[in-house]
PDB file of C-alpha atoms in Angstrom:
ATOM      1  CA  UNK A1261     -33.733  14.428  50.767  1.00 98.00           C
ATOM      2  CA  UNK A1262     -31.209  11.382  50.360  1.00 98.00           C
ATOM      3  CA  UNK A1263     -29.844   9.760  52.784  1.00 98.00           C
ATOM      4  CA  UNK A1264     -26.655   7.870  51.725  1.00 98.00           C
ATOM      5  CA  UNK A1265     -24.885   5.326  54.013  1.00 95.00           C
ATOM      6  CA  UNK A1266     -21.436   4.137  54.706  1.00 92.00           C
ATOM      7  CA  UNK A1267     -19.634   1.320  54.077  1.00 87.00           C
ATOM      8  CA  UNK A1268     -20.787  -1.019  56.754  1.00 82.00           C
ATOM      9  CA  UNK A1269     -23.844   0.855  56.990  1.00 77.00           C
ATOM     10  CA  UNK A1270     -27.305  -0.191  56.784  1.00 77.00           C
ATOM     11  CA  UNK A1271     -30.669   1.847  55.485  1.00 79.00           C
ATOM     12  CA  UNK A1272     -31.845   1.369  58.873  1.00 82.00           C
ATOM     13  CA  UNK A1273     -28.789   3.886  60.625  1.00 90.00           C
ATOM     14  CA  UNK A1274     -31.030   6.574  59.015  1.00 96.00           C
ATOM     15  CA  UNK A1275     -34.206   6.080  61.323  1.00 95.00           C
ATOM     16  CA  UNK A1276     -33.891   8.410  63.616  1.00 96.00           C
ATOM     17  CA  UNK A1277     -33.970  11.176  60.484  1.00 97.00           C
ATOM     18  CA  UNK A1278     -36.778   9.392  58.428  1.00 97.00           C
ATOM     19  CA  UNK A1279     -39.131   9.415  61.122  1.00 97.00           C
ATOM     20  CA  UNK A1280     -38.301  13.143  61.430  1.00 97.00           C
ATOM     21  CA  UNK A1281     -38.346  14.656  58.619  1.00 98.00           C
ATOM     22  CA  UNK A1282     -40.911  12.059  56.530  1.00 96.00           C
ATOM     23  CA  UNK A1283     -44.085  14.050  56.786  1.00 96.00           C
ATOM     24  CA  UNK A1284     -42.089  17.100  55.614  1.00 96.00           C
ATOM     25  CA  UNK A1285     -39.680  15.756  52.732  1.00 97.00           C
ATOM     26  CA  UNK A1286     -39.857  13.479  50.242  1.00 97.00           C
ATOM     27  CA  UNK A1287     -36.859  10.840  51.640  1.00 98.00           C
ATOM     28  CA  UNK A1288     -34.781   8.573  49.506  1.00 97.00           C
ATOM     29  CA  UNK A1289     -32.764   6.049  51.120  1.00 97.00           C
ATOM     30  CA  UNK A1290     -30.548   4.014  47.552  1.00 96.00           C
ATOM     31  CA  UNK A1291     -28.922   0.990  49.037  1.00 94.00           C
ATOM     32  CA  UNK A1292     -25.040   2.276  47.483  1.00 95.00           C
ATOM     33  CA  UNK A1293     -24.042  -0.600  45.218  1.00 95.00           C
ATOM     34  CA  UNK A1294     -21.052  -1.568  46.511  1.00 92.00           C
ATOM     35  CA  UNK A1295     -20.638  -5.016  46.434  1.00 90.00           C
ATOM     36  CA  UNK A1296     -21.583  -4.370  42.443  1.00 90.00           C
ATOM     37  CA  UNK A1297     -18.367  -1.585  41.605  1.00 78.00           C
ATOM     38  CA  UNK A1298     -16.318  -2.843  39.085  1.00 84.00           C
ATOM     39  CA  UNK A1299     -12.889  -3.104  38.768  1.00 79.00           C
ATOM     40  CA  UNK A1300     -11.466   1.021  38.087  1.00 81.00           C
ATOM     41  CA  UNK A1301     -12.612   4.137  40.108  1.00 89.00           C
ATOM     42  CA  UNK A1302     -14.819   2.497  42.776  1.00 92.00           C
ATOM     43  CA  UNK A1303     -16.068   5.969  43.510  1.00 95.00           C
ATOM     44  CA  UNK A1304     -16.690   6.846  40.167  1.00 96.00           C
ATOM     45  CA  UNK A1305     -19.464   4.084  40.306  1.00 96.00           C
ATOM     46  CA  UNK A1306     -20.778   4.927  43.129  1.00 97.00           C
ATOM     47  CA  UNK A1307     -21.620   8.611  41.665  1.00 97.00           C
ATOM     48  CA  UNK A1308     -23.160   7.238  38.485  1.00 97.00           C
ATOM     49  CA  UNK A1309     -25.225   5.344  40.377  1.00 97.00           C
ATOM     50  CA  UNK A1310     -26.308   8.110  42.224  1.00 98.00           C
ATOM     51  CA  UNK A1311     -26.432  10.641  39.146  1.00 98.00           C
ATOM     52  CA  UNK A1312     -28.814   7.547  37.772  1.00 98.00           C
ATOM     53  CA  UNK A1313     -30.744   7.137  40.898  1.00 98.00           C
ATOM     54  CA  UNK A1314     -31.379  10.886  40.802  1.00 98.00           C
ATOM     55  CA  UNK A1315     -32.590  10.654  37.052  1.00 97.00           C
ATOM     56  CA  UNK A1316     -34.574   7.684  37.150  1.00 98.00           C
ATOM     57  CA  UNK A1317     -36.292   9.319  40.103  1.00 97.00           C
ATOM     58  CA  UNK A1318     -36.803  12.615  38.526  1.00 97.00           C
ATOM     59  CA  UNK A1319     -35.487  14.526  41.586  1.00 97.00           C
ATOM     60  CA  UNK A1320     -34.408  18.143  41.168  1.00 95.00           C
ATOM     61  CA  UNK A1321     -32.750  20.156  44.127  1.00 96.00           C
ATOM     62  CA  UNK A1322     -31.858  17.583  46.125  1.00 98.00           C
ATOM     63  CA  UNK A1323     -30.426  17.614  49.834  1.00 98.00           C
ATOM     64  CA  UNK A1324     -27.684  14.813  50.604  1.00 98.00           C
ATOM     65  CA  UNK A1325     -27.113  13.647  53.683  1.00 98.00           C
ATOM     66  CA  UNK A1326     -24.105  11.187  53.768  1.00 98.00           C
ATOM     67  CA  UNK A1327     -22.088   9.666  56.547  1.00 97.00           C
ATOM     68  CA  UNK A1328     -18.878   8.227  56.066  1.00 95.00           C
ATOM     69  CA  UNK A1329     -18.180   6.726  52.736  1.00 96.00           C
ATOM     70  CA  UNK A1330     -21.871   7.877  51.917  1.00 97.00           C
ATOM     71  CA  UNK A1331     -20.528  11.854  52.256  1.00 98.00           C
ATOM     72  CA  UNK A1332     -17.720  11.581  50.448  1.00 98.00           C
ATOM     73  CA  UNK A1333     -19.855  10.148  47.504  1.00 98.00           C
ATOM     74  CA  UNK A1334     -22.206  13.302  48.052  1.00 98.00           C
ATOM     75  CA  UNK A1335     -18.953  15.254  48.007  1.00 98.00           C
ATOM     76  CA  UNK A1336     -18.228  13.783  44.561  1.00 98.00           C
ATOM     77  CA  UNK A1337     -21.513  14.402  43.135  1.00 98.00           C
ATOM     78  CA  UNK A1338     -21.824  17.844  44.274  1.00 98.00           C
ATOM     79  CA  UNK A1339     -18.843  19.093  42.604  1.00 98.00           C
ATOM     80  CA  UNK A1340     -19.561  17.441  38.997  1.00 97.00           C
ATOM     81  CA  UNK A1341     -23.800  18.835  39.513  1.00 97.00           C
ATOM     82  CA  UNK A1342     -23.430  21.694  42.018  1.00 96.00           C
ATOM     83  CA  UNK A1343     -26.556  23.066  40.229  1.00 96.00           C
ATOM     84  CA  UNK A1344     -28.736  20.162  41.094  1.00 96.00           C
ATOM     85  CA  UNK A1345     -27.904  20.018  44.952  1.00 98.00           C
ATOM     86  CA  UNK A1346     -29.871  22.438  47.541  1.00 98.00           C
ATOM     87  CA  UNK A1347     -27.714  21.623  50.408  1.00 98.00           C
ATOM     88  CA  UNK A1348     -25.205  19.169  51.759  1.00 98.00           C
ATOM     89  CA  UNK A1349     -24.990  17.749  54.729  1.00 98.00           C
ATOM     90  CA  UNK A1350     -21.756  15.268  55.746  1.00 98.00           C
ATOM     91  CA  UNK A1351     -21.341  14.106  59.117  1.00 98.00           C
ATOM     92  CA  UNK A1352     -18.315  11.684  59.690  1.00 97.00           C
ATOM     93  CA  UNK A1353     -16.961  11.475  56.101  1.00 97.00           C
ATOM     94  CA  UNK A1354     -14.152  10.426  54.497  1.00 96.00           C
ATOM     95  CA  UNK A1355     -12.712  12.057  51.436  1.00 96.00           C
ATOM     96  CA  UNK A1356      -9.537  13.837  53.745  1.00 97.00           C
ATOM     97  CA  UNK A1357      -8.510  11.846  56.298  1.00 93.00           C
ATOM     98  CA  UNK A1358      -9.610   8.236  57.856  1.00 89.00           C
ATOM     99  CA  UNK A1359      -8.071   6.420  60.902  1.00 84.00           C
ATOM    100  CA  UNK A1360      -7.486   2.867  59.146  1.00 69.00           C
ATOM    101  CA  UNK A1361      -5.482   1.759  62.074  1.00 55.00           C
ATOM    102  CA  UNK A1362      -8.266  -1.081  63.317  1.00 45.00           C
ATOM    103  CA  UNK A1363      -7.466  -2.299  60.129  1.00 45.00           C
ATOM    104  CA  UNK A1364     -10.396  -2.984  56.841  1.00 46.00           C
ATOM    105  CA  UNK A1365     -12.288  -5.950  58.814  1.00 46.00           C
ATOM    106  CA  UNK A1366      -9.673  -8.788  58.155  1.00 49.00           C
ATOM    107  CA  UNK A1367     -10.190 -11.305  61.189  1.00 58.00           C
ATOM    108  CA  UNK A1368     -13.067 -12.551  59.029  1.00 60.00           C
ATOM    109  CA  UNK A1369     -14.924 -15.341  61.018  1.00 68.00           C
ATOM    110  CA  UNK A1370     -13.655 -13.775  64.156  1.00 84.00           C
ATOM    111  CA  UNK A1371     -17.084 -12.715  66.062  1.00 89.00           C
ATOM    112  CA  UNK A1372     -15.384 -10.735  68.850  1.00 89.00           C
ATOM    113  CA  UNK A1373     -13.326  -8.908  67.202  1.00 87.00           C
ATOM    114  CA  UNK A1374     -16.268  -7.704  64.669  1.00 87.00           C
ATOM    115  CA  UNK A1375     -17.977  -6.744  67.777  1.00 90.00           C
ATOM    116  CA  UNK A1376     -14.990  -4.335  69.141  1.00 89.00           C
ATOM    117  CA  UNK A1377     -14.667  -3.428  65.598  1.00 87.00           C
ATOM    118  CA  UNK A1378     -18.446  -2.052  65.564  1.00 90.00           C
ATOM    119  CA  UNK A1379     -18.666  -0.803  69.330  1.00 92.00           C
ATOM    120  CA  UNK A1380     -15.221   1.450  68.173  1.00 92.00           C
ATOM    121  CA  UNK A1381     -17.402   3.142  65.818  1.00 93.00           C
ATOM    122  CA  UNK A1382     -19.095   4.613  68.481  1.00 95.00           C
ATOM    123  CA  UNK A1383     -18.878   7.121  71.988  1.00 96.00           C
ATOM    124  CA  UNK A1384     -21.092   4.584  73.515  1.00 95.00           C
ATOM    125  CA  UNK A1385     -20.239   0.865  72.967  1.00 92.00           C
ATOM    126  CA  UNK A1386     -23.896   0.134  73.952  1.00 92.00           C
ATOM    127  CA  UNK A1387     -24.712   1.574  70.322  1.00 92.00           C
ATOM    128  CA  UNK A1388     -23.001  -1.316  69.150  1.00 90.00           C
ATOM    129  CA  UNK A1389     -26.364  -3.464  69.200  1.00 92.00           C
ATOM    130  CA  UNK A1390     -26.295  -7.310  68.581  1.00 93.00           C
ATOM    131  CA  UNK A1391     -28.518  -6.832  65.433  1.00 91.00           C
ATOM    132  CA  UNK A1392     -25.979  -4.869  64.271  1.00 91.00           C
ATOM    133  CA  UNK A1393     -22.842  -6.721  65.296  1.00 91.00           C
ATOM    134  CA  UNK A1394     -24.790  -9.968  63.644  1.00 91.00           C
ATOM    135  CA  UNK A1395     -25.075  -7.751  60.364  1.00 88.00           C
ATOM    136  CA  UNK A1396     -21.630  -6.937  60.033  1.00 88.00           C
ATOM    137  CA  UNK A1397     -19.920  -9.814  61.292  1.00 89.00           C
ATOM    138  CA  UNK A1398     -22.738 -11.653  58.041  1.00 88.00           C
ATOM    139  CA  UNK A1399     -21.429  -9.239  55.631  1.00 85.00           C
ATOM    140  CA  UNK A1400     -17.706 -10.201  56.594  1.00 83.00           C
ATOM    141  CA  UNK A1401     -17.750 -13.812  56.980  1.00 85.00           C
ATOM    142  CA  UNK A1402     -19.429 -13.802  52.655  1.00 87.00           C
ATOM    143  CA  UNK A1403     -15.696 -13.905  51.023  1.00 84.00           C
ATOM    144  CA  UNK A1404     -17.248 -11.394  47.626  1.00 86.00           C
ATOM    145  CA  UNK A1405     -18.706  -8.900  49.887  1.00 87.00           C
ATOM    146  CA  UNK A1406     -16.144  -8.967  52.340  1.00 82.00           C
ATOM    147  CA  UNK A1407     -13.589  -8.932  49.177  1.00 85.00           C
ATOM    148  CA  UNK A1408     -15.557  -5.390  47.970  1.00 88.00           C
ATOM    149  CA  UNK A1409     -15.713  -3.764  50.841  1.00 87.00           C
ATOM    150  CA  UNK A1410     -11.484  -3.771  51.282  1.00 85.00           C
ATOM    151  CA  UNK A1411     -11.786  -2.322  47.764  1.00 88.00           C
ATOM    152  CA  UNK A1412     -14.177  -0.090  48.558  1.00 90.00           C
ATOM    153  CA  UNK A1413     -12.360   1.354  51.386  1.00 88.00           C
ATOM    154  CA  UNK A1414      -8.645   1.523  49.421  1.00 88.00           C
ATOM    155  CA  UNK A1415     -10.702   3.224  46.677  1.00 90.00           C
ATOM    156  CA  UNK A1416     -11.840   5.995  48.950  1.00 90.00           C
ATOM    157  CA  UNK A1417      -8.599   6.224  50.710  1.00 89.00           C
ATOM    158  CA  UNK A1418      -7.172   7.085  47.525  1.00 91.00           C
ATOM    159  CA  UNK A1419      -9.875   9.948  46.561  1.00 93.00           C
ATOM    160  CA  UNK A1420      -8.439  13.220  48.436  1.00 95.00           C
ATOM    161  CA  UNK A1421     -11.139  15.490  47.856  1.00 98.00           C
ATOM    162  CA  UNK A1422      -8.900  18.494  49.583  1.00 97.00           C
ATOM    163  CA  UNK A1423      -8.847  20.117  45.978  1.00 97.00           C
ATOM    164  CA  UNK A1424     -12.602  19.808  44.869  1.00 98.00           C
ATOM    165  CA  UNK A1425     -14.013  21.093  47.850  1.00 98.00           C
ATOM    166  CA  UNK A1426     -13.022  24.756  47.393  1.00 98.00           C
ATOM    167  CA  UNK A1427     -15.183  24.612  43.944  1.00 97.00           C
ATOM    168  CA  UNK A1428     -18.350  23.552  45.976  1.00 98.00           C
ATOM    169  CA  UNK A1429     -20.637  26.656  46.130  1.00 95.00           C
ATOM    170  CA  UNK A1430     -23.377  24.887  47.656  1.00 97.00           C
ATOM    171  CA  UNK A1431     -24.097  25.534  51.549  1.00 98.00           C
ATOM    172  CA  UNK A1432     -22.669  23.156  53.708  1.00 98.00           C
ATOM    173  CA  UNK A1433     -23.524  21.292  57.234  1.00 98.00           C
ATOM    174  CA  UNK A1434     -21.203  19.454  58.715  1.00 98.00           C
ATOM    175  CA  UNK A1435     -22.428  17.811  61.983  1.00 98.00           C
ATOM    176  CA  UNK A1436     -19.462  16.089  63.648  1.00 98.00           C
ATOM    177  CA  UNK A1437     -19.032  13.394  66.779  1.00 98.00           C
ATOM    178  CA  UNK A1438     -16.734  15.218  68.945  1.00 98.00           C
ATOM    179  CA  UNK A1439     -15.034  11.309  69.802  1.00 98.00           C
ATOM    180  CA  UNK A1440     -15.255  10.529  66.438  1.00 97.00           C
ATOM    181  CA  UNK A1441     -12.230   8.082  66.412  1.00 95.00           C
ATOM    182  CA  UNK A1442     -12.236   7.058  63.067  1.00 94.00           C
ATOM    183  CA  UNK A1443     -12.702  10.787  61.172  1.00 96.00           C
ATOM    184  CA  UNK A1444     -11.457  12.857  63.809  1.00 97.00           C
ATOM    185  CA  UNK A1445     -12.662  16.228  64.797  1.00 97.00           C
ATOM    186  CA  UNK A1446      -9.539  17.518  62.924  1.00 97.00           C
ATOM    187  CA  UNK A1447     -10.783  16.494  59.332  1.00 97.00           C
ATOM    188  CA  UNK A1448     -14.492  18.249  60.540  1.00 98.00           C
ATOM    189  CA  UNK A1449     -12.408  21.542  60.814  1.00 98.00           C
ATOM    190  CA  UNK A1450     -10.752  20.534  57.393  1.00 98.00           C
ATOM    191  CA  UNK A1451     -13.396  20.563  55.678  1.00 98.00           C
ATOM    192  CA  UNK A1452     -14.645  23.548  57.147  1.00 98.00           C
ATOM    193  CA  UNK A1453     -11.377  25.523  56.219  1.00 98.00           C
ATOM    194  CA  UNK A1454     -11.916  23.980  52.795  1.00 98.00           C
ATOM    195  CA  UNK A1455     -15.723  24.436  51.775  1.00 98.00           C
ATOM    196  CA  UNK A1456     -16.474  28.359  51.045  1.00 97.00           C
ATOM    197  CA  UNK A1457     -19.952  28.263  52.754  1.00 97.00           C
ATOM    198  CA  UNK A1458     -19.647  25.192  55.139  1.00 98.00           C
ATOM    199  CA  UNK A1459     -20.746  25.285  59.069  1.00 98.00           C
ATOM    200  CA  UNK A1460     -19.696  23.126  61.544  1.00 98.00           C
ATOM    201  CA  UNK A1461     -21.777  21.593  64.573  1.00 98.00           C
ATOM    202  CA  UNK A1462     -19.736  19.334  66.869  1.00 98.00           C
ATOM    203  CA  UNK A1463     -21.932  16.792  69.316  1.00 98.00           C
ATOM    204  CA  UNK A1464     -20.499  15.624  72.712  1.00 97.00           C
ATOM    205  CA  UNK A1465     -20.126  12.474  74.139  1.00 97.00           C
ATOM    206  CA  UNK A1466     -20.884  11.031  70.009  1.00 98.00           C
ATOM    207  CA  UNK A1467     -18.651   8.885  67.661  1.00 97.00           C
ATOM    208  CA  UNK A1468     -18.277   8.392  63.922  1.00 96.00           C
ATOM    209  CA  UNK A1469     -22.128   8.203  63.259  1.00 96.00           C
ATOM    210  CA  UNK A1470     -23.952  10.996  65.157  1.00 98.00           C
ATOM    211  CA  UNK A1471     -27.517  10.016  63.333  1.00 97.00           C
ATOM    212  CA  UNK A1472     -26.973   6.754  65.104  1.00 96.00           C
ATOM    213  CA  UNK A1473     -25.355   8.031  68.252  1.00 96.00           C
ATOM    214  CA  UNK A1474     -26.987  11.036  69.069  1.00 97.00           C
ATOM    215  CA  UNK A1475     -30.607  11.301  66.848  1.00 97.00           C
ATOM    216  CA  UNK A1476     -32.181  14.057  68.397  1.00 97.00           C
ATOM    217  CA  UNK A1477     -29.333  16.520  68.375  1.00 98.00           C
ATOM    218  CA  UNK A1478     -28.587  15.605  65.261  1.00 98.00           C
ATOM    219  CA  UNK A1479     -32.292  16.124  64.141  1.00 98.00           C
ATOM    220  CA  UNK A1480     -32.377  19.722  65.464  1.00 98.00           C
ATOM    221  CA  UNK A1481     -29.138  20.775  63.952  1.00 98.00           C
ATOM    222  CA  UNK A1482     -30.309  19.408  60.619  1.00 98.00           C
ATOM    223  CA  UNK A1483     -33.845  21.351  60.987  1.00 98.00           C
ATOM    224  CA  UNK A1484     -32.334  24.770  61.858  1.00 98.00           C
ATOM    225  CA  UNK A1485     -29.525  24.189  58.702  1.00 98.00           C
ATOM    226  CA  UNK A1486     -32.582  23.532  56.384  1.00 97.00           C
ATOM    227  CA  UNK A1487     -35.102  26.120  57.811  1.00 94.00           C
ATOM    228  CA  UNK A1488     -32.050  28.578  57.741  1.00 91.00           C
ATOM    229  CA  UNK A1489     -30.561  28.252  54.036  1.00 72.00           C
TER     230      UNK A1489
END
């Protein structure tokens, strides 16, 4: 199982699923390279990386988990090696649609508004730790990272997956934050429409990250997908 994060996202958003699922699966967690892309298709990188991670690694029928920018690199992946993934599993991704109105982090320096920034991600504001306010509001206030990340996101803003994701055989979860602000419940039912073996699992009272938000639900409707398929 691999576990890939999104842009402002941290290995540690997927704790609630590694303490889960550990003794059963053998759980990868890559730190996404993306203060490293180069200049060209940011996403492109991002799926080499992956393809190489996968390689290197010497893992065959893998499960991907990804939230936010994290699924729509799974997205990617699964399309160009459909025969080496199990089972997907997106939850808040981009690849159709993303609410960019709050803007790609540009008050850099600018403490408070990181910390509305953050707390929007999510139902519950509380979420919003300070641990992880003081990680974000570090990544934005270092000018290259900060300079990546805006990249990053135009990058994926550009990649419209709407005509890949037909071509994906592979079975499909998609578990979906019914306040999800940022990749509305709209796009969840988009990619349903889209995916030919895709099932959709909308949590209450959860934002963009439902791992995060809402763990346990999350956990069980990640347990019956896999027990089911």
């Amino acid at each position: 199982m691999i576990l890939l994060h999104g842009l402002f996202g941290g290995l540690s958003n997927w704790e609630g699923v590694v303490s889960h699922f550990q003794a059963r699966y053998n759980i990868h967690i890559p730190a996404l390279p993306i203060y490293e892309a180069p200049a060209g298709d940011q996403l492109d990188f991002l799926v080499t990386f992956l393809e190489n991670y996968i390689r290197e690694m010497e893992l065959q029928q893998v499960i991907l988990v990804g939230n936010s920018l994290g699924g729509h690199v799974a997205i990617l992946y699964t399309h160009r090696y459909p025969e080496r993934v199990s089972q997907l599993i997106l939850t808040g991704s981009s690849g159709l649609y993303e609410n960019t109105s709050m803007g790609s982090y540009p008050k850099r320096g600018n403490y408070a508004y990181i910390r509305e920034r953050v707390a929007y991600t999510f139902y519950d504001p509380a979420v919003a730790t300070d641990a992880l306010v003081d990680e974000v509001f570090s990544t934005t206030t270092n000018a290259r990272k900060c300079f990546s990340i805006v990249r990053m996101a135009k990058s994926a803003q550009r990649n419209y997956v709407a005509d890949l994701l037909p071509h994906i055989p592979t079975p499909v979860l998609l578990i979906w934050g019914k306040d999800d602000k940022i990749t509305p419940p709209e796009v969840a039912e988009e990619f349903r429409r889209y995916l030919p073996q895709a099932t959709l699992v909308m949590l209450a009272a959860c934002g963009h990250a439902p791992m995060m938000e809402r763990p346990a639900e999350f956990n069980k409707v990640l347990e019956a997908f896999l027990e089911a398929v």
